């Protein structure tokens, strides 16, 4: 594979050809505007710049981002991001994010090369670090620390290169990261077609001076050598607004940039539109910001699918469109709509199985916990105890978690033990306070009425002051329920056990 870099190297080429190749490289990159463009900085994972392997990408890191991509409370426990060789290194400062989609399976790596300050010929001063997430990691999982980098390096760099694969200057072969090893290359990635990977590039040097610095990102590996145009799915770059974004209400604004498009800086104007309901109908034409209106700022909670159509200054091609657009969805803190009773004493003929479904307002990704138990993705719970229960709802995108919310299930204990130990000493139907005019009647197995129970009364296992023996007992629940504008009397019969 030919790897063209800023110092005009042409790897695997004879030394005698360097001067000629250097000149050709300069002309080639200048005439094609670097093909992949000098990418604007993208300091946040969720607006990572789509990249391709067909030419070096010129990048720049000039800030830590509009939001912190990492939760500082947990990110220090994620392997190589904890600290590198220098104890005062920051995890994320003057960073840039990129994303690529594998077009074919095989071996993929990359070289990050530091460029001289100001484009001069002096020694590069930047020291670049990186982390790679995937396959198919979510930016929310990355930020909260649940997604662990699969490749990374935060080591001291004195070669001007760092990356995955083989250092093109020293020949150093990548190995698994070991903190303070000062090895700047990690192992090759073995990718499968369609997988998506995020790359964080961090400039340690500008932790101290705050000045932006440039680098080149060049992809390598056997799959890239076979075909640079297919190894990484170059159509992802045509989706220049980026991958769909899930955000939380109240999050900082999201800036969409048409400068990430294949048109590069060849922009006359940009037409922005939005489909708020994502139903295929454009709802509004929007006004962009910045030069040529090339950026649009999406504010919370304006969910929708956003599109950009670029008219180029040269007219070739006349327009560049992100046909699929980018879907941005804002989620708020979970709100319980209702607890649907699937099976309880009233809803089913099977009186000893209680099943509920938790229904939430909104369409985010939720998990649920009943009565302080483990969270589960399924909103349906079986074997719910009768009476007062609690549910906690957590938004898995990190947009909030509810306090415990109480709900009632009408049911009865299958047994009770009136032995004055303070546990299951009395019996009644649980949750009947939610019913209209309820009454409970307790009978022995011969049908003799032993007790009529009000809502707030329990049976203690006695009749006329005498303790009843261990046995099965029957009850009848009577209550009223409106149906079709009428009040209908309802009756439920079942049995339970007294144990002594």
Tab-separated table of C-alpha atoms in Angstrom:
chain	number	residue	atom	x	y	z
A	1	UNK	CA	0.000	0.000	0.000
A	2	UNK	CA	1.172	3.538	-0.695
A	3	UNK	CA	1.062	5.716	2.436
A	4	UNK	CA	1.569	9.374	1.596
A	5	UNK	CA	2.376	11.531	4.612
A	6	UNK	CA	3.153	15.170	5.199
A	7	UNK	CA	6.922	14.709	5.191
A	8	UNK	CA	6.631	13.200	1.690
A	9	UNK	CA	7.478	9.621	2.606
A	10	UNK	CA	6.362	6.897	0.259
A	11	UNK	CA	6.678	3.693	2.212
A	12	UNK	CA	8.309	0.700	0.570
A	13	UNK	CA	9.855	3.007	-2.074
A	14	UNK	CA	13.588	3.176	-2.908
A	15	UNK	CA	15.474	6.035	-1.314
A	16	UNK	CA	16.486	7.382	-4.714
A	17	UNK	CA	12.871	8.055	-5.600
A	18	UNK	CA	12.080	10.199	-2.574
A	19	UNK	CA	12.606	13.620	-4.167
A	20	UNK	CA	10.435	12.823	-7.158
A	21	UNK	CA	7.740	11.235	-5.027
A	22	UNK	CA	7.792	14.178	-2.639
A	23	UNK	CA	7.004	16.556	-5.465
A	24	UNK	CA	4.307	14.278	-6.845
A	25	UNK	CA	2.790	13.900	-3.399
A	26	UNK	CA	2.577	17.626	-2.855
A	27	UNK	CA	0.883	18.136	-6.224
A	28	UNK	CA	-1.445	15.183	-5.682
A	29	UNK	CA	-2.636	16.308	-2.262
A	30	UNK	CA	-2.963	19.944	-3.260
A	31	UNK	CA	-4.913	19.255	-6.448
A	32	UNK	CA	-7.371	16.933	-4.756
A	33	UNK	CA	-7.698	19.037	-1.632
A	34	UNK	CA	-6.453	15.982	0.243
A	35	UNK	CA	-9.461	14.072	-1.180
A	36	UNK	CA	-10.647	13.406	2.346
A	37	UNK	CA	-10.272	17.127	3.144
A	38	UNK	CA	-8.724	18.894	6.033
A	39	UNK	CA	-11.365	17.761	8.466
A	40	UNK	CA	-12.744	20.274	10.938
A	41	UNK	CA	-12.342	19.251	14.525
A	42	UNK	CA	-15.135	17.181	16.068
A	43	UNK	CA	-14.616	17.265	19.828
A	44	UNK	CA	-17.614	15.054	20.713
A	45	UNK	CA	-18.193	11.366	20.067
A	46	UNK	CA	-21.782	11.856	18.986
A	47	UNK	CA	-20.729	14.154	16.103
A	48	UNK	CA	-17.650	12.145	15.082
A	49	UNK	CA	-16.338	12.804	11.559
A	50	UNK	CA	-16.958	9.944	9.083
A	51	UNK	CA	-13.677	8.911	7.437
A	52	UNK	CA	-12.437	6.664	4.658
A	53	UNK	CA	-9.163	4.898	3.780
A	54	UNK	CA	-8.667	6.316	0.292
A	55	UNK	CA	-6.243	9.085	1.339
A	56	UNK	CA	-4.679	10.604	4.459
A	57	UNK	CA	-7.054	12.674	6.565
A	58	UNK	CA	-5.775	16.028	7.767
A	59	UNK	CA	-7.019	16.639	11.292
A	60	UNK	CA	-6.677	19.198	14.025
A	61	UNK	CA	-7.392	19.024	17.732
A	62	UNK	CA	-8.326	22.343	19.242
A	63	UNK	CA	-10.516	21.865	22.259
A	64	UNK	CA	-11.929	19.448	24.807
A	65	UNK	CA	-15.448	19.618	23.404
A	66	UNK	CA	-18.756	21.297	24.018
A	67	UNK	CA	-19.508	18.547	26.504
A	68	UNK	CA	-17.266	16.111	28.335
A	69	UNK	CA	-17.437	12.805	26.499
A	70	UNK	CA	-16.352	10.953	29.613
A	71	UNK	CA	-17.858	10.714	33.064
A	72	UNK	CA	-14.841	11.634	35.221
A	73	UNK	CA	-16.128	9.527	38.101
A	74	UNK	CA	-15.883	6.251	36.178
A	75	UNK	CA	-13.558	6.759	33.226
A	76	UNK	CA	-10.442	6.394	35.386
A	77	UNK	CA	-11.261	2.698	35.630
A	78	UNK	CA	-11.224	1.908	31.916
A	79	UNK	CA	-7.794	0.501	31.187
A	80	UNK	CA	-5.400	2.606	29.171
A	81	UNK	CA	-7.477	5.766	29.593
A	82	UNK	CA	-6.636	5.860	33.293
A	83	UNK	CA	-3.192	7.426	32.807
A	84	UNK	CA	-0.284	7.046	30.461
A	85	UNK	CA	3.400	7.371	31.164
A	86	UNK	CA	2.975	10.923	32.470
A	87	UNK	CA	0.916	11.161	35.645
A	88	UNK	CA	-0.609	14.554	34.816
A	89	UNK	CA	-1.899	13.505	31.386
A	90	UNK	CA	-5.551	14.315	30.782
A	91	UNK	CA	-7.922	11.751	29.357
A	92	UNK	CA	-9.678	14.203	27.069
A	93	UNK	CA	-8.227	17.562	26.138
A	94	UNK	CA	-7.866	19.083	22.673
A	95	UNK	CA	-9.462	16.015	21.156
A	96	UNK	CA	-10.992	15.000	17.850
A	97	UNK	CA	-13.368	12.119	17.152
A	98	UNK	CA	-13.620	10.060	13.974
A	99	UNK	CA	-15.855	7.144	12.981
A	100	UNK	CA	-15.406	4.507	10.281
A	101	UNK	CA	-17.472	1.608	9.002
A	102	UNK	CA	-15.662	-1.487	7.754
A	103	UNK	CA	-16.495	-2.206	4.121
A	104	UNK	CA	-14.704	-5.552	4.011
A	105	UNK	CA	-13.364	-7.968	6.573
A	106	UNK	CA	-9.672	-8.109	7.369
A	107	UNK	CA	-6.833	-6.321	9.077
A	108	UNK	CA	-7.066	-2.563	9.716
A	109	UNK	CA	-4.643	-0.207	11.421
A	110	UNK	CA	-3.730	3.453	11.228
A	111	UNK	CA	-0.865	5.898	11.663
A	112	UNK	CA	-1.315	9.203	13.485
A	113	UNK	CA	1.528	11.511	12.489
A	114	UNK	CA	2.332	14.762	14.264
A	115	UNK	CA	2.873	17.690	11.884
A	116	UNK	CA	5.354	20.528	12.432
A	117	UNK	CA	3.942	23.618	14.124
A	118	UNK	CA	2.493	26.077	11.645
A	119	UNK	CA	3.157	23.761	8.710
A	120	UNK	CA	6.900	24.405	8.899
A	121	UNK	CA	9.773	21.953	8.554
A	122	UNK	CA	10.798	21.842	12.192
A	123	UNK	CA	10.421	18.964	14.627
A	124	UNK	CA	6.781	18.144	15.420
A	125	UNK	CA	5.930	19.041	18.989
A	126	UNK	CA	2.546	17.364	19.335
A	127	UNK	CA	2.258	14.127	21.227
A	128	UNK	CA	-0.837	12.255	20.156
A	129	UNK	CA	-2.770	9.659	22.126
A	130	UNK	CA	-5.715	7.594	20.927
A	131	UNK	CA	-8.461	5.173	21.917
A	132	UNK	CA	-10.579	2.956	19.648
A	133	UNK	CA	-14.080	1.740	20.549
A	134	UNK	CA	-16.099	-0.926	18.795
A	135	UNK	CA	-17.405	-2.795	17.118
A	136	UNK	CA	-20.689	-0.910	17.219
A	137	UNK	CA	-20.145	0.878	20.527
A	138	UNK	CA	-22.654	3.547	21.459
A	139	UNK	CA	-21.513	7.061	22.374
A	140	UNK	CA	-23.632	6.881	25.514
A	141	UNK	CA	-21.825	3.723	26.599
A	142	UNK	CA	-18.488	5.336	25.770
A	143	UNK	CA	-19.206	8.417	27.860
A	144	UNK	CA	-20.392	6.541	30.950
A	145	UNK	CA	-17.455	4.156	30.925
A	146	UNK	CA	-19.403	0.959	30.197
A	147	UNK	CA	-17.760	0.687	26.763
A	148	UNK	CA	-14.063	-0.170	27.158
A	149	UNK	CA	-11.493	0.804	24.492
A	150	UNK	CA	-10.413	-2.201	22.441
A	151	UNK	CA	-7.188	-0.462	21.366
A	152	UNK	CA	-5.511	2.601	22.844
A	153	UNK	CA	-2.259	4.304	23.701
A	154	UNK	CA	-1.511	7.124	26.130
A	155	UNK	CA	2.250	6.600	26.254
A	156	UNK	CA	5.139	9.046	25.843
A	157	UNK	CA	5.892	9.420	22.133
A	158	UNK	CA	9.277	10.451	20.760
A	159	UNK	CA	8.876	9.165	17.176
A	160	UNK	CA	6.210	11.546	15.879
A	161	UNK	CA	3.997	8.521	15.152
A	162	UNK	CA	1.481	6.515	17.116
A	163	UNK	CA	-1.273	4.158	16.050
A	164	UNK	CA	-2.266	0.572	15.351
A	165	UNK	CA	-0.107	-1.858	13.380
A	166	UNK	CA	3.543	-1.030	12.705
A	167	UNK	CA	5.385	2.248	13.341
A	168	UNK	CA	6.547	3.305	9.835
A	169	UNK	CA	9.708	4.971	11.185
A	170	UNK	CA	10.999	2.617	13.867
A	171	UNK	CA	9.403	-0.587	12.576
A	172	UNK	CA	7.986	-1.158	16.047
A	173	UNK	CA	5.246	-3.809	15.902
A	174	UNK	CA	2.071	-3.090	17.816
A	175	UNK	CA	1.463	-4.985	21.046
A	176	UNK	CA	-1.288	-4.812	23.718
A	177	UNK	CA	-1.101	-1.603	25.699
A	178	UNK	CA	0.883	-1.666	28.937
A	179	UNK	CA	0.908	1.526	31.008
A	180	UNK	CA	4.335	3.208	31.147
A	181	UNK	CA	5.784	0.832	28.548
A	182	UNK	CA	6.359	3.792	26.161
A	183	UNK	CA	5.267	1.529	23.316
A	184	UNK	CA	3.255	3.779	20.986
A	185	UNK	CA	1.660	1.150	18.725
A	186	UNK	CA	-1.148	-1.275	19.560
A	187	UNK	CA	-2.185	-4.502	17.792
A	188	UNK	CA	-3.980	-4.659	14.436
A	189	UNK	CA	-7.780	-4.609	14.360
A	190	UNK	CA	-9.496	-7.638	12.818
A	191	UNK	CA	-12.739	-6.199	11.463
A	192	UNK	CA	-15.868	-7.595	9.846
A	193	UNK	CA	-17.835	-5.871	7.100
A	194	UNK	CA	-20.426	-3.436	8.451
A	195	UNK	CA	-18.835	-2.971	11.880
A	196	UNK	CA	-18.548	0.601	13.154
A	197	UNK	CA	-15.586	1.899	15.161
A	198	UNK	CA	-14.975	5.235	16.901
A	199	UNK	CA	-11.496	6.766	17.197
A	200	UNK	CA	-10.628	9.339	19.864
A	201	UNK	CA	-7.445	11.302	19.120
A	202	UNK	CA	-6.095	13.327	22.030
A	203	UNK	CA	-3.300	15.914	21.928
A	204	UNK	CA	-1.390	15.652	25.194
A	205	UNK	CA	0.964	18.473	24.236
A	206	UNK	CA	-1.799	21.081	24.131
A	207	UNK	CA	-2.890	20.197	27.624
A	208	UNK	CA	-0.414	22.885	28.585
A	209	UNK	CA	-0.378	25.561	25.886
A	210	UNK	CA	-3.949	25.320	24.567
A	211	UNK	CA	-2.880	25.828	20.941
A	212	UNK	CA	-4.441	23.678	18.201
A	213	UNK	CA	-2.087	21.424	16.253
A	214	UNK	CA	-2.448	19.366	13.094
A	215	UNK	CA	-1.965	15.682	12.395
A	216	UNK	CA	-2.561	13.192	9.605
A	217	UNK	CA	-4.588	10.025	10.036
A	218	UNK	CA	-3.690	7.330	7.489
A	219	UNK	CA	-5.266	3.873	7.432
A	220	UNK	CA	-3.150	0.764	6.935
A	221	UNK	CA	-3.505	-3.020	7.024
A	222	UNK	CA	-3.959	-5.883	4.572
A	223	UNK	CA	-7.606	-5.106	3.807
A	224	UNK	CA	-6.643	-1.501	3.028
A	225	UNK	CA	-3.797	-2.675	0.790
A	226	UNK	CA	-6.212	-4.794	-1.249
A	227	UNK	CA	-8.557	-1.873	-1.975
A	228	UNK	CA	-8.453	1.493	-0.255
A	229	UNK	CA	-11.878	2.426	-1.625
A	230	UNK	CA	-13.727	-0.535	-0.108
A	231	UNK	CA	-11.769	-1.541	3.011
A	232	UNK	CA	-13.514	1.225	4.905
A	233	UNK	CA	-17.005	1.957	3.626
A	234	UNK	CA	-16.475	5.256	1.848
A	235	UNK	CA	-20.217	5.813	1.539
A	236	UNK	CA	-20.183	6.637	5.243
A	237	UNK	CA	-18.418	9.862	4.308
A	238	UNK	CA	-21.386	10.750	2.122
A	239	UNK	CA	-23.457	10.543	5.294
A	240	UNK	CA	-21.483	13.577	6.342
A	241	UNK	CA	-23.864	14.738	9.057
A	242	UNK	CA	-22.795	11.655	10.989
A	243	UNK	CA	-24.541	8.706	12.598
A	244	UNK	CA	-27.879	9.109	14.352
A	245	UNK	CA	-27.627	10.776	17.748
A	246	UNK	CA	-29.481	9.995	20.958
A	247	UNK	CA	-29.270	12.827	23.485
A	248	UNK	CA	-30.944	13.893	26.708
A	249	UNK	CA	-33.215	16.861	27.186
A	250	UNK	CA	-31.129	19.688	28.573
A	251	UNK	CA	-27.926	18.498	26.900
A	252	UNK	CA	-25.757	21.153	25.235
A	253	UNK	CA	-26.578	22.159	21.671
A	254	UNK	CA	-25.549	19.821	18.848
A	255	UNK	CA	-23.773	21.473	15.918
A	256	UNK	CA	-24.204	19.805	12.532
A	257	UNK	CA	-21.586	20.690	9.946
A	258	UNK	CA	-21.736	20.392	6.174
A	259	UNK	CA	-17.980	21.008	6.133
A	260	UNK	CA	-17.571	17.276	6.764
A	261	UNK	CA	-19.017	16.518	3.321
A	262	UNK	CA	-17.057	15.346	0.254
A	263	UNK	CA	-17.427	18.907	-1.041
A	264	UNK	CA	-14.992	20.083	1.612
A	265	UNK	CA	-14.660	23.867	1.468
A	266	UNK	CA	-16.206	24.003	-2.031
A	267	UNK	CA	-19.499	25.362	-0.724
A	268	UNK	CA	-21.644	28.175	-2.102
A	269	UNK	CA	-24.587	27.620	0.212
A	270	UNK	CA	-26.334	24.943	2.275
A	271	UNK	CA	-30.068	24.264	2.435
A	272	UNK	CA	-31.132	22.764	5.786
A	273	UNK	CA	-34.463	21.005	6.340
A	274	UNK	CA	-36.012	18.893	9.085
A	275	UNK	CA	-38.606	16.137	9.413
A	276	UNK	CA	-39.589	16.489	13.060
A	277	UNK	CA	-41.718	13.327	13.198
A	278	UNK	CA	-39.367	11.245	11.018
A	279	UNK	CA	-42.393	10.261	8.941
A	280	UNK	CA	-40.964	11.114	5.515
A	281	UNK	CA	-42.486	14.602	5.320
A	282	UNK	CA	-40.281	17.691	5.526
A	283	UNK	CA	-41.743	20.009	8.151
A	284	UNK	CA	-39.528	23.096	7.928
A	285	UNK	CA	-36.672	24.803	6.116
A	286	UNK	CA	-34.006	25.999	8.543
A	287	UNK	CA	-31.447	28.777	8.545
A	288	UNK	CA	-27.833	27.706	8.886
A	289	UNK	CA	-25.059	29.576	10.656
A	290	UNK	CA	-21.457	30.386	9.871
A	291	UNK	CA	-19.889	30.840	6.424
A	292	UNK	CA	-22.283	29.749	3.638
A	293	UNK	CA	-24.726	28.608	6.330
A	294	UNK	CA	-22.650	25.442	6.532
A	295	UNK	CA	-23.576	24.695	10.150
A	296	UNK	CA	-26.858	24.220	11.923
A	297	UNK	CA	-27.277	24.191	15.698
A	298	UNK	CA	-29.859	21.742	17.056
A	299	UNK	CA	-31.161	22.676	20.491
A	300	UNK	CA	-32.899	20.450	23.031
A	301	UNK	CA	-35.564	19.086	22.792
A	302	UNK	CA	-35.995	19.460	19.009
A	303	UNK	CA	-35.945	15.833	17.939
A	304	UNK	CA	-36.141	15.140	14.222
A	305	UNK	CA	-34.331	13.991	11.086
A	306	UNK	CA	-32.147	16.787	9.738
A	307	UNK	CA	-30.967	17.097	6.128
A	308	UNK	CA	-28.369	19.236	4.363
A	309	UNK	CA	-28.153	19.890	0.612
A	310	UNK	CA	-24.984	21.650	-0.515
A	311	UNK	CA	-24.631	23.755	-3.614
A	312	UNK	CA	-20.938	23.776	-4.523
A	313	UNK	CA	-19.077	26.874	-5.587
A	314	UNK	CA	-17.471	25.144	-8.581
A	315	UNK	CA	-20.690	23.526	-9.651
A	316	UNK	CA	-19.081	20.078	-9.848
A	317	UNK	CA	-21.034	18.260	-8.603
A	318	UNK	CA	-23.878	20.787	-8.545
A	319	UNK	CA	-25.190	19.553	-5.196
A	320	UNK	CA	-24.096	17.215	-2.425
A	321	UNK	CA	-26.876	15.819	-0.242
A	322	UNK	CA	-26.891	13.710	2.893
A	323	UNK	CA	-29.824	11.736	1.526
A	324	UNK	CA	-30.548	9.798	4.702
A	325	UNK	CA	-30.037	12.804	6.955
A	326	UNK	CA	-29.293	12.398	10.634
A	327	UNK	CA	-31.917	11.467	13.205
A	328	UNK	CA	-31.471	13.306	16.502
A	329	UNK	CA	-33.656	12.085	19.349
A	330	UNK	CA	-33.834	13.834	22.707
A	331	UNK	CA	-35.078	11.827	25.686
A	332	UNK	CA	-36.199	13.138	29.038
A	333	UNK	CA	-36.350	11.483	32.436
A	334	UNK	CA	-38.631	8.412	32.319
A	335	UNK	CA	-42.293	9.040	33.115
A	336	UNK	CA	-44.554	6.155	34.122
A	337	UNK	CA	-47.750	6.036	32.068
A	338	UNK	CA	-49.398	3.126	33.875
A	339	UNK	CA	-48.894	-0.289	35.375
A	340	UNK	CA	-51.067	-2.621	33.332
A	341	UNK	CA	-52.402	-5.541	35.331
A	342	UNK	CA	-52.229	-8.635	33.133
A	343	UNK	CA	-53.060	-11.201	35.806
A	344	UNK	CA	-54.272	-10.574	39.352
A	345	UNK	CA	-57.136	-11.652	41.559
A	346	UNK	CA	-59.583	-9.672	39.420
A	347	UNK	CA	-58.192	-10.032	35.911
A	348	UNK	CA	-57.616	-13.773	35.665
A	349	UNK	CA	-59.160	-17.082	36.656
A	350	UNK	CA	-55.690	-18.162	37.790
A	351	UNK	CA	-55.821	-16.405	41.159
A	352	UNK	CA	-52.345	-17.238	42.432
A	353	UNK	CA	-50.277	-15.745	39.557
A	354	UNK	CA	-49.866	-11.966	39.387
A	355	UNK	CA	-48.345	-10.405	36.263
A	356	UNK	CA	-47.958	-6.727	35.365
A	357	UNK	CA	-46.560	-4.676	32.496
A	358	UNK	CA	-44.807	-1.346	33.048
A	359	UNK	CA	-45.838	1.228	30.432
A	360	UNK	CA	-43.649	4.328	30.038
A	361	UNK	CA	-44.345	7.570	28.203
A	362	UNK	CA	-41.792	8.056	25.426
A	363	UNK	CA	-39.791	5.782	23.144
A	364	UNK	CA	-36.339	5.606	24.713
A	365	UNK	CA	-34.513	2.454	25.785
A	366	UNK	CA	-35.566	1.577	29.336
A	367	UNK	CA	-34.896	-1.015	32.004
A	368	UNK	CA	-37.067	-1.815	35.011
A	369	UNK	CA	-36.665	-3.059	38.581
A	370	UNK	CA	-39.486	-4.259	40.842
A	371	UNK	CA	-39.290	-4.017	44.651
A	372	UNK	CA	-35.561	-3.239	44.687
A	373	UNK	CA	-34.632	-6.255	42.561
A	374	UNK	CA	-32.359	-6.522	39.530
A	375	UNK	CA	-33.051	-4.428	36.442
A	376	UNK	CA	-34.453	-6.172	33.381
A	377	UNK	CA	-35.191	-4.984	29.841
A	378	UNK	CA	-38.563	-6.738	29.644
A	379	UNK	CA	-41.370	-4.505	31.033
A	380	UNK	CA	-43.467	-7.567	31.922
A	381	UNK	CA	-43.039	-9.020	35.426
A	382	UNK	CA	-44.569	-12.235	36.767
A	383	UNK	CA	-44.974	-13.539	40.316
A	384	UNK	CA	-45.604	-10.052	41.695
A	385	UNK	CA	-46.619	-10.153	45.370
A	386	UNK	CA	-50.102	-8.864	46.183
A	387	UNK	CA	-50.486	-5.428	47.717
A	388	UNK	CA	-48.194	-2.407	47.434
A	389	UNK	CA	-45.192	-2.808	45.118
A	390	UNK	CA	-42.606	-0.392	43.734
A	391	UNK	CA	-41.033	0.013	40.307
A	392	UNK	CA	-37.908	1.969	39.287
A	393	UNK	CA	-37.455	2.948	35.613
A	394	UNK	CA	-34.011	3.748	34.228
A	395	UNK	CA	-33.315	5.355	30.849
A	396	UNK	CA	-30.465	3.268	29.404
A	397	UNK	CA	-29.291	6.279	27.382
A	398	UNK	CA	-28.399	8.004	30.640
A	399	UNK	CA	-31.282	10.481	30.557
A	400	UNK	CA	-32.556	9.798	34.061
A	401	UNK	CA	-33.890	7.316	36.569
A	402	UNK	CA	-37.106	7.539	38.588
A	403	UNK	CA	-37.550	7.310	42.301
A	404	UNK	CA	-39.431	4.156	43.403
A	405	UNK	CA	-43.047	4.445	42.211
A	406	UNK	CA	-45.742	2.555	44.130
A	407	UNK	CA	-48.467	0.498	42.499
A	408	UNK	CA	-51.110	-1.894	43.853
A	409	UNK	CA	-51.808	-5.467	42.840
A	410	UNK	CA	-55.067	-6.965	44.084
A	411	UNK	CA	-54.318	-10.420	45.445
A	412	UNK	CA	-54.137	-12.547	48.538
A	413	UNK	CA	-51.462	-14.397	50.508
A	414	UNK	CA	-51.643	-18.122	49.816
A	415	UNK	CA	-51.055	-18.838	53.490
A	416	UNK	CA	-50.628	-17.154	56.877
A	417	UNK	CA	-49.162	-18.259	60.222
A	418	UNK	CA	-50.917	-16.666	63.215
A	419	UNK	CA	-48.241	-17.536	65.790
A	420	UNK	CA	-47.545	-13.991	67.056
A	421	UNK	CA	-44.027	-13.863	65.579
A	422	UNK	CA	-44.842	-10.680	63.712
A	423	UNK	CA	-44.583	-12.390	60.283
A	424	UNK	CA	-47.735	-13.307	58.319
A	425	UNK	CA	-49.783	-13.257	61.532
A	426	UNK	CA	-52.993	-12.039	59.857
A	427	UNK	CA	-54.752	-12.407	56.517
A	428	UNK	CA	-56.803	-10.283	54.131
A	429	UNK	CA	-56.989	-9.541	50.407
A	430	UNK	CA	-54.247	-7.042	49.517
A	431	UNK	CA	-54.939	-3.965	47.430
A	432	UNK	CA	-58.688	-3.892	47.940
A	433	UNK	CA	-58.436	-0.223	48.908
A	434	UNK	CA	-58.348	0.515	45.182
A	435	UNK	CA	-61.770	-1.163	44.700
A	436	UNK	CA	-65.261	0.276	45.057
A	437	UNK	CA	-67.263	-0.942	48.078
A	438	UNK	CA	-65.220	-4.076	48.704
A	439	UNK	CA	-66.111	-6.756	51.279
A	440	UNK	CA	-64.302	-9.991	52.118
A	441	UNK	CA	-66.021	-13.014	53.694
A	442	UNK	CA	-64.033	-15.913	55.194
A	443	UNK	CA	-65.496	-19.451	55.398
A	444	UNK	CA	-64.352	-22.821	56.613
A	445	UNK	CA	-64.352	-25.682	54.152
A	446	UNK	CA	-67.910	-26.585	55.104
A	447	UNK	CA	-69.151	-23.119	54.116
A	448	UNK	CA	-69.610	-21.690	57.590
A	449	UNK	CA	-69.018	-17.903	57.710
A	450	UNK	CA	-66.200	-17.142	60.134
A	451	UNK	CA	-65.458	-13.451	59.511
A	452	UNK	CA	-66.459	-10.464	57.379
A	453	UNK	CA	-63.497	-8.174	56.756
A	454	UNK	CA	-63.542	-4.463	55.992
A	455	UNK	CA	-60.810	-2.757	53.960
A	456	UNK	CA	-58.576	-2.046	56.953
A	457	UNK	CA	-59.302	-5.219	58.945
A	458	UNK	CA	-57.479	-8.573	58.919
A	459	UNK	CA	-58.428	-12.057	60.078
A	460	UNK	CA	-56.301	-13.340	62.963
A	461	UNK	CA	-57.295	-17.019	62.525
A	462	UNK	CA	-59.924	-17.131	65.327
A	463	UNK	CA	-63.672	-17.625	65.538
A	464	UNK	CA	-65.550	-16.397	68.596
A	465	UNK	CA	-62.176	-16.119	70.381
A	466	UNK	CA	-61.167	-19.685	69.585
A	467	UNK	CA	-58.120	-20.466	67.464
A	468	UNK	CA	-59.050	-22.209	64.235
A	469	UNK	CA	-57.027	-25.286	63.256
A	470	UNK	CA	-54.501	-25.559	60.448
A	471	UNK	CA	-56.504	-26.140	57.294
A	472	UNK	CA	-57.604	-24.636	53.992
A	473	UNK	CA	-60.142	-21.797	54.211
A	474	UNK	CA	-62.237	-20.094	51.553
A	475	UNK	CA	-63.022	-16.461	50.930
A	476	UNK	CA	-65.409	-14.455	48.768
A	477	UNK	CA	-64.497	-10.944	47.575
A	478	UNK	CA	-67.387	-8.701	46.566
A	479	UNK	CA	-66.877	-5.287	44.947
A	480	UNK	CA	-68.391	-2.946	42.357
A	481	UNK	CA	-66.961	-1.886	38.993
A	482	UNK	CA	-68.356	0.493	36.357
A	483	UNK	CA	-68.998	-1.110	32.962
A	484	UNK	CA	-70.665	0.703	30.058
A	485	UNK	CA	-72.035	3.458	32.311
A	486	UNK	CA	-73.445	0.859	34.728
A	487	UNK	CA	-72.208	-0.197	38.166
A	488	UNK	CA	-71.803	-3.971	38.110
A	489	UNK	CA	-71.382	-6.162	41.187
A	490	UNK	CA	-68.443	-8.539	40.939
A	491	UNK	CA	-67.529	-11.625	42.993
A	492	UNK	CA	-64.265	-13.582	43.264
A	493	UNK	CA	-63.876	-16.852	45.184
A	494	UNK	CA	-60.625	-18.648	46.119
A	495	UNK	CA	-58.995	-20.420	49.043
A	496	UNK	CA	-55.892	-20.038	51.238
A	497	UNK	CA	-54.134	-21.963	54.014
A	498	UNK	CA	-53.831	-21.372	57.752
A	499	UNK	CA	-50.635	-22.905	59.162
A	500	UNK	CA	-49.825	-23.299	62.842
